[in-house]
Short mmCIF file of C-alpha atoms in Angstrom, two decimals:
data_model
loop_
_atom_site.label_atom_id
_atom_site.label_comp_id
_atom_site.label_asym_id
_atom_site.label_seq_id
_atom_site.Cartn_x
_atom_site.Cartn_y
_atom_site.Cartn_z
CA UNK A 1 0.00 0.00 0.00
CA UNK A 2 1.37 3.43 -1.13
CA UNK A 3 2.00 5.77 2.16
CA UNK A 4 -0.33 8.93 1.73
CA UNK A 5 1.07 12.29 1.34
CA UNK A 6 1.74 14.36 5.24
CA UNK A 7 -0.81 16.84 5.46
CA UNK A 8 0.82 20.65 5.76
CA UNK A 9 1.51 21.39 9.09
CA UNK A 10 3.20 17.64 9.68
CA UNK A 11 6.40 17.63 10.83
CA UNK A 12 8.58 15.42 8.57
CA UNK A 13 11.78 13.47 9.71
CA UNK A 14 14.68 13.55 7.89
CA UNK A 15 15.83 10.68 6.32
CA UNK A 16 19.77 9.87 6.62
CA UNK A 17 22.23 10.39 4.30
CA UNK A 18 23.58 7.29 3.14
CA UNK A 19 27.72 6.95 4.35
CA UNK A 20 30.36 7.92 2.67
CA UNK A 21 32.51 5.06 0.70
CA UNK A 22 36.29 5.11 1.53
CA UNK A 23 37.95 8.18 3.16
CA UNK A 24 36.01 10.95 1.38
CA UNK A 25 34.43 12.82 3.86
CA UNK A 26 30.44 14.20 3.07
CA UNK A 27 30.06 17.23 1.06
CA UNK A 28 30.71 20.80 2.89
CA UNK A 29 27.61 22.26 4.11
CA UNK A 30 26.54 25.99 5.72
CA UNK A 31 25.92 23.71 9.01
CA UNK A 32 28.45 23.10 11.20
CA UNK A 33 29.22 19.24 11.03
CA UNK A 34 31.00 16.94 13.38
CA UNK A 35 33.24 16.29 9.54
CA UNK A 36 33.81 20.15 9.80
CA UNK A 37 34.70 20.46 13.14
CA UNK A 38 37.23 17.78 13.26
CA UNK A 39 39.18 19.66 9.98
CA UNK A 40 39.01 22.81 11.92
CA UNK A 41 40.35 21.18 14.77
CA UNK A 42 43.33 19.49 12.18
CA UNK A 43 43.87 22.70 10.60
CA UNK A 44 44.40 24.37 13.74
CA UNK A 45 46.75 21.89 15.41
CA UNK A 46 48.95 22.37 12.13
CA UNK A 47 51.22 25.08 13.47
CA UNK A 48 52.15 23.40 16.50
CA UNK A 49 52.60 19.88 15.18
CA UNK A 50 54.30 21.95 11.81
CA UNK A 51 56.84 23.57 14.24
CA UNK A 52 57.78 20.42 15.82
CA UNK A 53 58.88 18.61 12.88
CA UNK A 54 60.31 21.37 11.20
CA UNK A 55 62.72 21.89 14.12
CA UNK A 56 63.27 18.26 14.65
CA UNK A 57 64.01 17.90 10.37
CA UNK A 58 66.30 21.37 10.18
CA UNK A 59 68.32 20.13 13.10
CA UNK A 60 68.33 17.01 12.42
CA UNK A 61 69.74 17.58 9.04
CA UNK A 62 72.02 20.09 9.95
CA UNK A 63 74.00 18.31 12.27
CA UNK A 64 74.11 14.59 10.32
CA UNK A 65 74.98 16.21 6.90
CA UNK A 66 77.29 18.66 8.56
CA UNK A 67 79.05 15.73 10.49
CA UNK A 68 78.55 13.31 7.60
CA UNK A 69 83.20 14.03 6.74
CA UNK A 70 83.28 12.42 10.38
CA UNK A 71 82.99 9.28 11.73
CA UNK A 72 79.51 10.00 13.22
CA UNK A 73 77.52 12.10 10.92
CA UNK A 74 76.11 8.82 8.63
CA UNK A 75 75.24 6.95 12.27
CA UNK A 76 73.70 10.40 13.33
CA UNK A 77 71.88 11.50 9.59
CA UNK A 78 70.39 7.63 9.65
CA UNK A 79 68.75 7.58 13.65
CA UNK A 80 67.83 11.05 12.31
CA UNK A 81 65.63 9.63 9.51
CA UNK A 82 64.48 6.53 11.35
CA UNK A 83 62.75 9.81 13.72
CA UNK A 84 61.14 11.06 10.96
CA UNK A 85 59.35 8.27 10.15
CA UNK A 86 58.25 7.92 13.59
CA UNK A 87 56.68 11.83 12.98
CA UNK A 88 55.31 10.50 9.68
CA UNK A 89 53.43 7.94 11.85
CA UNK A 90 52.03 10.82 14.17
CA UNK A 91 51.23 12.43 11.28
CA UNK A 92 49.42 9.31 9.21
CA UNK A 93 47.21 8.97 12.65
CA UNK A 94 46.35 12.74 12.93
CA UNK A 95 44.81 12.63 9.67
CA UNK A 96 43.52 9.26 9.95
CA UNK A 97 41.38 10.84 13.06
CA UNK A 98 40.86 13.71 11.90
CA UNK A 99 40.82 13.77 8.06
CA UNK A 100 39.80 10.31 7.79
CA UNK A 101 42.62 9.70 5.12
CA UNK A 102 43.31 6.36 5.31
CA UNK A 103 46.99 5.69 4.48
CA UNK A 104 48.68 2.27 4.82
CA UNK A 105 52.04 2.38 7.08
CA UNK A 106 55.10 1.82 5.53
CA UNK A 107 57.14 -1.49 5.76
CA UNK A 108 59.67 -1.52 8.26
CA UNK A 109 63.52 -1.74 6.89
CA UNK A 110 64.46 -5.01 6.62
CA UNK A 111 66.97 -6.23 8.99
CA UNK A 112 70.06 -7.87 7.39
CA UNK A 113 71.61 -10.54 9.89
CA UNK A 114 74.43 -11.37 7.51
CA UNK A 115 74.62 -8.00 5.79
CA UNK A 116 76.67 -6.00 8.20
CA UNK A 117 76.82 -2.29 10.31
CA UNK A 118 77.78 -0.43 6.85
CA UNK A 119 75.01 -2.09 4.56
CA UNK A 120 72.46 -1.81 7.11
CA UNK A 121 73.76 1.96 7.88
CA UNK A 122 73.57 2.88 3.80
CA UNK A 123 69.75 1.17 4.07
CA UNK A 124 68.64 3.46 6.44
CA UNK A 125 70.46 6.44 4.71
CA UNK A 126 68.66 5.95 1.56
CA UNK A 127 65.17 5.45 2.91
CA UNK A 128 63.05 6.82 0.79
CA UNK A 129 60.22 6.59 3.09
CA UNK A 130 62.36 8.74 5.59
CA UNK A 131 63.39 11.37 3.29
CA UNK A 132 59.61 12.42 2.27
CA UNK A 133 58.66 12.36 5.81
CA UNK A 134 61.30 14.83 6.00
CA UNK A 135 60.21 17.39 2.90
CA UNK A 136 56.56 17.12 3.82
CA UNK A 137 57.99 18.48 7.59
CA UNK A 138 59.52 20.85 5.80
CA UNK A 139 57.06 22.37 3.78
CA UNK A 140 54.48 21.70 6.43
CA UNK A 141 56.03 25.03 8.98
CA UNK A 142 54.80 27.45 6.13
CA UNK A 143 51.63 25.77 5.13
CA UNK A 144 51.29 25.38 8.88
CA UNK A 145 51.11 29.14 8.88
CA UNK A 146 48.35 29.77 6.52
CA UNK A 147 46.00 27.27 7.84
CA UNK A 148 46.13 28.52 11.09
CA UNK A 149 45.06 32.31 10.53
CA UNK A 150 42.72 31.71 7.78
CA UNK A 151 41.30 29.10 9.86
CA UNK A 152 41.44 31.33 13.15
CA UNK A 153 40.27 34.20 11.35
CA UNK A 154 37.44 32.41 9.31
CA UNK A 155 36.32 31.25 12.95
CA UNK A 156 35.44 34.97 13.55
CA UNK A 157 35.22 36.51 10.45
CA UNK A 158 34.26 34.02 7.63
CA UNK A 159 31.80 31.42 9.49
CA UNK A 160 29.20 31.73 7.23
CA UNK A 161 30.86 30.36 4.79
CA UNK A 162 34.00 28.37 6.93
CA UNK A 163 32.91 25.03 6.53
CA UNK A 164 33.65 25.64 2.70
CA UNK A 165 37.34 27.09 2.90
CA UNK A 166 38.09 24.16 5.86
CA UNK A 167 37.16 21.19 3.27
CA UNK A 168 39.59 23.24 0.59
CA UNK A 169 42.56 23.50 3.07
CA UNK A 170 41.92 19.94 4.39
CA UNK A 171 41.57 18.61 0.88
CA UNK A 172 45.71 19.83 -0.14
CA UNK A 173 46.39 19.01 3.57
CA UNK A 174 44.99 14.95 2.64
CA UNK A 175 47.05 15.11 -0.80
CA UNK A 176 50.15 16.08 0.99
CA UNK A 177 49.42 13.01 3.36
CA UNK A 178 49.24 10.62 0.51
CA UNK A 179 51.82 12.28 -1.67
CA UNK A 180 53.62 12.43 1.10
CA UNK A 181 53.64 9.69 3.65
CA UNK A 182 52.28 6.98 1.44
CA UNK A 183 54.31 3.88 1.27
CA UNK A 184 56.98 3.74 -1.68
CA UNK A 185 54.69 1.54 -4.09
CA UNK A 186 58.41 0.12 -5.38
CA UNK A 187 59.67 -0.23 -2.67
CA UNK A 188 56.37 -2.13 -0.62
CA UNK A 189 56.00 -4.43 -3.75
CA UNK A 190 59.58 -5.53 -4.08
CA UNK A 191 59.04 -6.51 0.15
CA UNK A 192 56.06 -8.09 -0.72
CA UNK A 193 57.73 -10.15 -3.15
CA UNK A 194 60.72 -11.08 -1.46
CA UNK A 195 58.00 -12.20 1.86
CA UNK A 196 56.42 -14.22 -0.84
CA UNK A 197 59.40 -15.86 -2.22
CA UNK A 198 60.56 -16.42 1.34
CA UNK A 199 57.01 -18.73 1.98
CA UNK A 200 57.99 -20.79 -1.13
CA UNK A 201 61.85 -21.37 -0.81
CA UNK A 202 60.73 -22.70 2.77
CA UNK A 203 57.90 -24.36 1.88
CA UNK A 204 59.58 -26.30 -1.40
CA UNK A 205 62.53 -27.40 1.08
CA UNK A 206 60.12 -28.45 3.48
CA UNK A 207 58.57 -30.82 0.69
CA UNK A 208 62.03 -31.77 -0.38
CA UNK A 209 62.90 -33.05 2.91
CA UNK A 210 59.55 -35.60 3.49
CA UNK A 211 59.92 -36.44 -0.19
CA UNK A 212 63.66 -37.50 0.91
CA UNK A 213 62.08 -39.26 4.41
CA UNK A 214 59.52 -40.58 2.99
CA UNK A 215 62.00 -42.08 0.38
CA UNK A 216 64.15 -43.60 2.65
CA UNK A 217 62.01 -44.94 5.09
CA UNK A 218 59.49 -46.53 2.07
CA UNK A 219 62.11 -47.99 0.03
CA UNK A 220 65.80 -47.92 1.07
CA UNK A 221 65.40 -49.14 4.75
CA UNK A 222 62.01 -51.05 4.36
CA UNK A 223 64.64 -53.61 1.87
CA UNK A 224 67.51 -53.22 4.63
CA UNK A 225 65.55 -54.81 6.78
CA UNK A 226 64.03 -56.94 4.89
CA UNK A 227 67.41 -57.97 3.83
CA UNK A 228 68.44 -58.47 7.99
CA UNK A 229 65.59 -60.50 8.42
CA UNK A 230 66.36 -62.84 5.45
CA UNK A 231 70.17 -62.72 6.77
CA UNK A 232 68.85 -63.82 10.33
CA UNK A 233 66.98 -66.80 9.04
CA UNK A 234 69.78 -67.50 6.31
CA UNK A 235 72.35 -68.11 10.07
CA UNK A 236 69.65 -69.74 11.56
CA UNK A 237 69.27 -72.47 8.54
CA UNK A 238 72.95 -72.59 7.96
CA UNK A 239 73.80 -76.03 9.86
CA UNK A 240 70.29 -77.64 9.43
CA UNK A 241 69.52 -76.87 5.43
CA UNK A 242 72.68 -74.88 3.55
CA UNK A 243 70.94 -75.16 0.36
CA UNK A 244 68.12 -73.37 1.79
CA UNK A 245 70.54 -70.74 3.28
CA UNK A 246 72.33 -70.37 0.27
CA UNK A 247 69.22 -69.71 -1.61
CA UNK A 248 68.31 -67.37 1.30
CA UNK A 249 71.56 -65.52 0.62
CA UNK A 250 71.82 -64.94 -3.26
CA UNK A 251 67.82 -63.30 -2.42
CA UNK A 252 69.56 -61.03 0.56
CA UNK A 253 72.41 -60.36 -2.05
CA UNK A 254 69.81 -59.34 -4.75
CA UNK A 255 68.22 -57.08 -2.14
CA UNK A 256 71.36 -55.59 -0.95
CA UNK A 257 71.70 -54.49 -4.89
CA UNK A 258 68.22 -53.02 -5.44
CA UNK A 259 68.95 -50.95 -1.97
CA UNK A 260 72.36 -49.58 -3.37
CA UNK A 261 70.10 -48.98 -6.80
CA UNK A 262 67.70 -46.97 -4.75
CA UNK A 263 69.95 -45.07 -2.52
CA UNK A 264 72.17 -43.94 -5.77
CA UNK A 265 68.86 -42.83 -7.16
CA UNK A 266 67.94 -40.88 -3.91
CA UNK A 267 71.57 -39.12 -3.86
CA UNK A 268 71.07 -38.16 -7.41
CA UNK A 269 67.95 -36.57 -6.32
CA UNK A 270 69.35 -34.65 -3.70
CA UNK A 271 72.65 -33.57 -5.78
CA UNK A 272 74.01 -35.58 -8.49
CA UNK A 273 78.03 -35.92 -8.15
CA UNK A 274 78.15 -35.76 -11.91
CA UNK A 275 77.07 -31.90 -11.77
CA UNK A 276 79.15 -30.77 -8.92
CA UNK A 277 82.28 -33.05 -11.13
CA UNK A 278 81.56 -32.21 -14.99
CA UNK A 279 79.03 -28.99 -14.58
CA UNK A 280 75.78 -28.84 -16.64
CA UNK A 281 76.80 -30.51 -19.75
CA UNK A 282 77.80 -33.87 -18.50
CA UNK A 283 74.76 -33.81 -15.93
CA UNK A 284 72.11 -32.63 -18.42
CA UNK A 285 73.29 -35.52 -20.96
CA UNK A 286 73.07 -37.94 -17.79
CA UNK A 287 69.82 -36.80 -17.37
CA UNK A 288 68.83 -36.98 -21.13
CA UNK A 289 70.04 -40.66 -21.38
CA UNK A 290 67.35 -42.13 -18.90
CA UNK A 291 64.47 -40.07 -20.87
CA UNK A 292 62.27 -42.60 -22.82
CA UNK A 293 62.01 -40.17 -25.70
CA UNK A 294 65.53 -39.00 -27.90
CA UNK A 295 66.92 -35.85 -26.24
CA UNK A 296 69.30 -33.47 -28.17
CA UNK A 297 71.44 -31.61 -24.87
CA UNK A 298 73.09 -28.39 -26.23
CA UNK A 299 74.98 -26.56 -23.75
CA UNK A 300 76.55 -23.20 -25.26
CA UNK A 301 78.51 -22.29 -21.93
CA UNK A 302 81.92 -20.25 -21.41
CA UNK A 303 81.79 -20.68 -17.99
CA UNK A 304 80.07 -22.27 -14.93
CA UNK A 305 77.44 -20.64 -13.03
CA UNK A 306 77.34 -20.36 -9.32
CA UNK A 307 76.32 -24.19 -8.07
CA UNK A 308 73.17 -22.62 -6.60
CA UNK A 309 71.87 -21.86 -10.24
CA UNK A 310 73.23 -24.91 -11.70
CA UNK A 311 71.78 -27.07 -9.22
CA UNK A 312 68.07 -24.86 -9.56
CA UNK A 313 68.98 -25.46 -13.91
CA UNK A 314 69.99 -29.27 -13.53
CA UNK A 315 66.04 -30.14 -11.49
CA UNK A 316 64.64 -28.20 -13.86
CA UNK A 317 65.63 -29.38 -16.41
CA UNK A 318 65.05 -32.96 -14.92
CA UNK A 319 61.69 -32.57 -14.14
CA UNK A 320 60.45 -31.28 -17.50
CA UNK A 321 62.13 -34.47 -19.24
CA UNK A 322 60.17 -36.59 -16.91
CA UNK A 323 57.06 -34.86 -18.13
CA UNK A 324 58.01 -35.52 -21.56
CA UNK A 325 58.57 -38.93 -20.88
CA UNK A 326 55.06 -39.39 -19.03
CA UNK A 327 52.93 -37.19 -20.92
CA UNK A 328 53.98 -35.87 -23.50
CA UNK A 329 53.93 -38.90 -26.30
CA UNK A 330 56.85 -37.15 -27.90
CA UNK A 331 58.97 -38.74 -30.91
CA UNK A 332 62.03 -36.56 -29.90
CA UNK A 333 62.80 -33.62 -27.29
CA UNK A 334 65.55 -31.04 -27.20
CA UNK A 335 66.96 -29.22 -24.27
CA UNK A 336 69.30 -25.77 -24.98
CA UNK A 337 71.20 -24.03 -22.52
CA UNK A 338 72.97 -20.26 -22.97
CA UNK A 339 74.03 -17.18 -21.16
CA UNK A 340 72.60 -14.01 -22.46
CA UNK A 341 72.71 -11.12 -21.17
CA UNK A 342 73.20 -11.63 -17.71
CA UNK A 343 70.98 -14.48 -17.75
CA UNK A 344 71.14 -18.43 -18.14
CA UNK A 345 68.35 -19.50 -20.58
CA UNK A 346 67.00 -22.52 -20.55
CA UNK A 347 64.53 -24.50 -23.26
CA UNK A 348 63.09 -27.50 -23.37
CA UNK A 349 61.05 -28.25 -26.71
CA UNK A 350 59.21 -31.86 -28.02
CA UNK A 351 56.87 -32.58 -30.67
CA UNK A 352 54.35 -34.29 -28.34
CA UNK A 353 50.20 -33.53 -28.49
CA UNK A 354 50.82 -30.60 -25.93
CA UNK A 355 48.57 -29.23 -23.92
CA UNK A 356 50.56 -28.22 -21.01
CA UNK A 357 50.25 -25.09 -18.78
CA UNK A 358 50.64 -23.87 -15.02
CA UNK A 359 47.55 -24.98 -14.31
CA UNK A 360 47.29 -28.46 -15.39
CA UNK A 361 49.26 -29.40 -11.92
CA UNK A 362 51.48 -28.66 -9.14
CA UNK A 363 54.32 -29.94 -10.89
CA UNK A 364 54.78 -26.80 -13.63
CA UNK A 365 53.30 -24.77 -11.37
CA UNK A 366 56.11 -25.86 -8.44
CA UNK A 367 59.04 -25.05 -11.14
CA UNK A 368 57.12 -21.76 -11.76
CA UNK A 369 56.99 -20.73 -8.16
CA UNK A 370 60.79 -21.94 -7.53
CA UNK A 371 62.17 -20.26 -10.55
CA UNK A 372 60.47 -17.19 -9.26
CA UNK A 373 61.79 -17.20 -5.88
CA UNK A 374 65.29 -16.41 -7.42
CA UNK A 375 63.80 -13.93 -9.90
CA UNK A 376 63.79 -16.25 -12.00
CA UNK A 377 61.12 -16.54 -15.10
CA UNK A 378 59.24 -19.66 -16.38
CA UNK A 379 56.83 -19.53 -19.33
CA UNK A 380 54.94 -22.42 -21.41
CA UNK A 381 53.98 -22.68 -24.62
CA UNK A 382 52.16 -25.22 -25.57
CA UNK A 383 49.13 -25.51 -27.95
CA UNK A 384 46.79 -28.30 -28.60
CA UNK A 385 48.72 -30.78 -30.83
CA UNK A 386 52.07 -29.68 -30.27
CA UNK A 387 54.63 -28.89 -30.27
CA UNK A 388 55.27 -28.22 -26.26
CA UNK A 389 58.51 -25.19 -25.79
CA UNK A 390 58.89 -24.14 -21.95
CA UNK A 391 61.43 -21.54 -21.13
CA UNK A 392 63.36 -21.01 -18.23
CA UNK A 393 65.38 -18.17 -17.51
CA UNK A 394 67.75 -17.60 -14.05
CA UNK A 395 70.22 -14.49 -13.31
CA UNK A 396 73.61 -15.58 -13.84
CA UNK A 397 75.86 -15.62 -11.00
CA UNK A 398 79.79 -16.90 -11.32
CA UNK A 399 81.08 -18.97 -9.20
CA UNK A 400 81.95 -16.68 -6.35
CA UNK A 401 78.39 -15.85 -6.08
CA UNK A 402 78.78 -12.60 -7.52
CA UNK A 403 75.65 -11.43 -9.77
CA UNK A 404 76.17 -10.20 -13.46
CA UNK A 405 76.21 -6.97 -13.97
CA UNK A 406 73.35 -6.73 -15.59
CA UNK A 407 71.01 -8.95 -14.06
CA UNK A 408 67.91 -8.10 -16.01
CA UNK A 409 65.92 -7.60 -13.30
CA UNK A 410 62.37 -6.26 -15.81
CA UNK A 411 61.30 -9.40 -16.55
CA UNK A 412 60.45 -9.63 -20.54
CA UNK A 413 57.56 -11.14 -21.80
CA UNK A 414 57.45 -14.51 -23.11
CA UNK A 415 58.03 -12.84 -27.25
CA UNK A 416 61.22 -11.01 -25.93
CA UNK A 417 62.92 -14.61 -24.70
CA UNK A 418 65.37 -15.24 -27.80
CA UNK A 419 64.14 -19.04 -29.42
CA UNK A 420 66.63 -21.56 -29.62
CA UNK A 421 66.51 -25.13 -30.72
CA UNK A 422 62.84 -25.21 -32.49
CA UNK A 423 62.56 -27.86 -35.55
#
């Protein structure tokens, strides 16, 4: 039923206003709001809070760059800017109160256990987060100013109209805040990243070690004692039945060589002595001769990388030639490996029915997310019918452990990777 009309004379309630979405505040009316009242009461605090930073930054900087030709003006210029961003906390949380700006807080610096005073000392220096704490106290002293007397005098002068030159004044005083004291977007996502690559490093060595427990106590020491038990019954029927014994014995012997079989298997899994002996080539060629399908292994190398990123190339390798030999119903394979550019390229190509991606299983995907966690890259390509070409790319690092110079660190797109080794 439709509600009728109020007759005149009815007083009629006023319906809310529905609330705002995000951080923008309602619009500016002649009324005095509880909105309008808390950016008076921001713009007003301004001076005060302006003059303590801007003290804090001048002498602050002062003394650390003027002491930075002695021993203590780096120590002093980086506790300087590690107080900074404590004001640029203060500040975030004033206008979150008051402004209702909501600003995320900045990652902490990362603390390097193995990296050392100096390192650590040049982090903090360079803080980017730090120095735009600092120029927003800076320019806040003058901007400070002007708030505070228009504000003061609109109070008395201008209140008619007030609430509409506070929300102008609090609108630059929120774009300085995220301008500002916003967290370096390079700087958060490259922390972000590294957090994430952390997980997976730890979690793919936690799977590496059950897969290696699980291994031995399923295969290698189930026959060991298998092969006791036969040994103990093989004494026991030694005076009353030595045929039987004898028999017992070439089984235990048989055992004892499918153990050794398994155990050299496991070690190769773990680290193959043929790659830390003969490098890549030798290893990759090892690995090529147990596929099911014909491999070509071409290995265009001047040099050995660092045994970290030959060990991460030899598994990878490895576990993409299993995939051939399991899925991919290939007549032949070939497997390339180069240096360009700071880089060690791998590719792995068949002419099987294809069909492979990341998200056909956790075993492309797992190579995707380990390659990653070195910034390294992994793409497939691999249409319906074939052929199947997955790419692999690693920053190069010699054998000191020193990066290239180089190390292509914008990762190219799948048409910038340089093909090698297609028929």
């Amino acid at each position: 039923m439709t509600e009728p009309f109020p007759s005149p004379g009815t007083p009629v309630t006023a319906v809310p206003e529905p609330a705002e979405h995000g951080d923008r505040p309602p619009p500016a009316r002649f009324a005095y709001d509880a909105h309008t009242w808390r950016e008076i009461a921001h713009l007003l605090a301004n001076l005060p809070v302006a003059l303590v930073g801007f003290v804090y930054t001048v002498t602050m900087l002062f003394t650390g760059v003027g002491l930075t030709v002695t021993v203590v003006g780096f120590p002093l210029l980086a506790l300087g800017l590690m107080g900074a961003r404590l004001l640029g906390r203060m500040e975030r949380a004033r206008a979150r109160k008051l402004l209702g700006v909501r600003v995320e807080e900045p990652s902490r610096l990362p603390v390097r256990g193995s990296g050392g005073f100096w390192p650590q000392l040049w982090m903090a220096v360079k803080d980017p987060v730090g120095w735009r704490t600092v120029l927003y106290e800076l320019i806040r002293l003058p901007w400070g100013i002007v708030t505070f007397v228009v504000t003061l005098t609109g109070l008395f002068v201008l209140w008619p109209v007030l609430p509409f030159v506070v929300r102008g004044l609090a609108n630059a005083d929120r774009a300085m805040v995220r301008g500002l004291l916003s967290p370096s977007d390079e700087l958060e996502r490259r922390i972000a990243e590294l957090e994430s690559d952390r997980g997976v490093v730890v979690d793919a060595a936690a799977a590496d070690l059950r897969r290696i427990e699980r291994d031995l106590h399923d295969g290698a020491q189930a026959r060991l004692v298998a092969l006791a038990m036969g040994l103990g019954l093989a004494k026991e029927k030694l005076l009353e039945d030595p045929d039987a014994a004898a028999s017992m014995v070439e089984e235990a012997h048989g055992e004892v060589k499918l153990a050794l079989q398994e155990l050299r298997d496991l070690a190769r899994g773990i680290h193959p002595a043929v790659l830390t002996d003969r490098g890549l080539d030798a290893a990759l060629s090892s690995v090529a001769s147990r596929c099911t399908v014909p491999v070509k292994v071409t290995v265009d190398l001047d040099e050995r990388p660092a045994a970290a990123i030959e060990g991460i190339a030899y598994f990878t390798v490895s576990e993409l030639l299993q995939n051939v030999s399991k899925h991919s119903r290939a007549r032949s394979a070939a497997v390339d490996v180069w240096q360009s550019e700071g880089r060690l390229l791998i590719q792995v190509g068949d002419d099987g029915r294809g069909g492979a991606s990341l998200d056909g299983g956790t075993g492309m995907r797992g190579l995707a997310d380990r390659l990653g966690a070195v910034d390294g890259l992994f793409v497939v390509e691999s249409p319906e019918g074939g052929p199947t070409t997955v790419t692999a790319e690693l920053p190069w690092r010699d054998r000191s452990g020193v990066l290239a110079e180089d190390t292509g660190r914008a990762r190219r797109a799948s048409e910038e990777v340089p093909v090698r080794g297609r028929r």
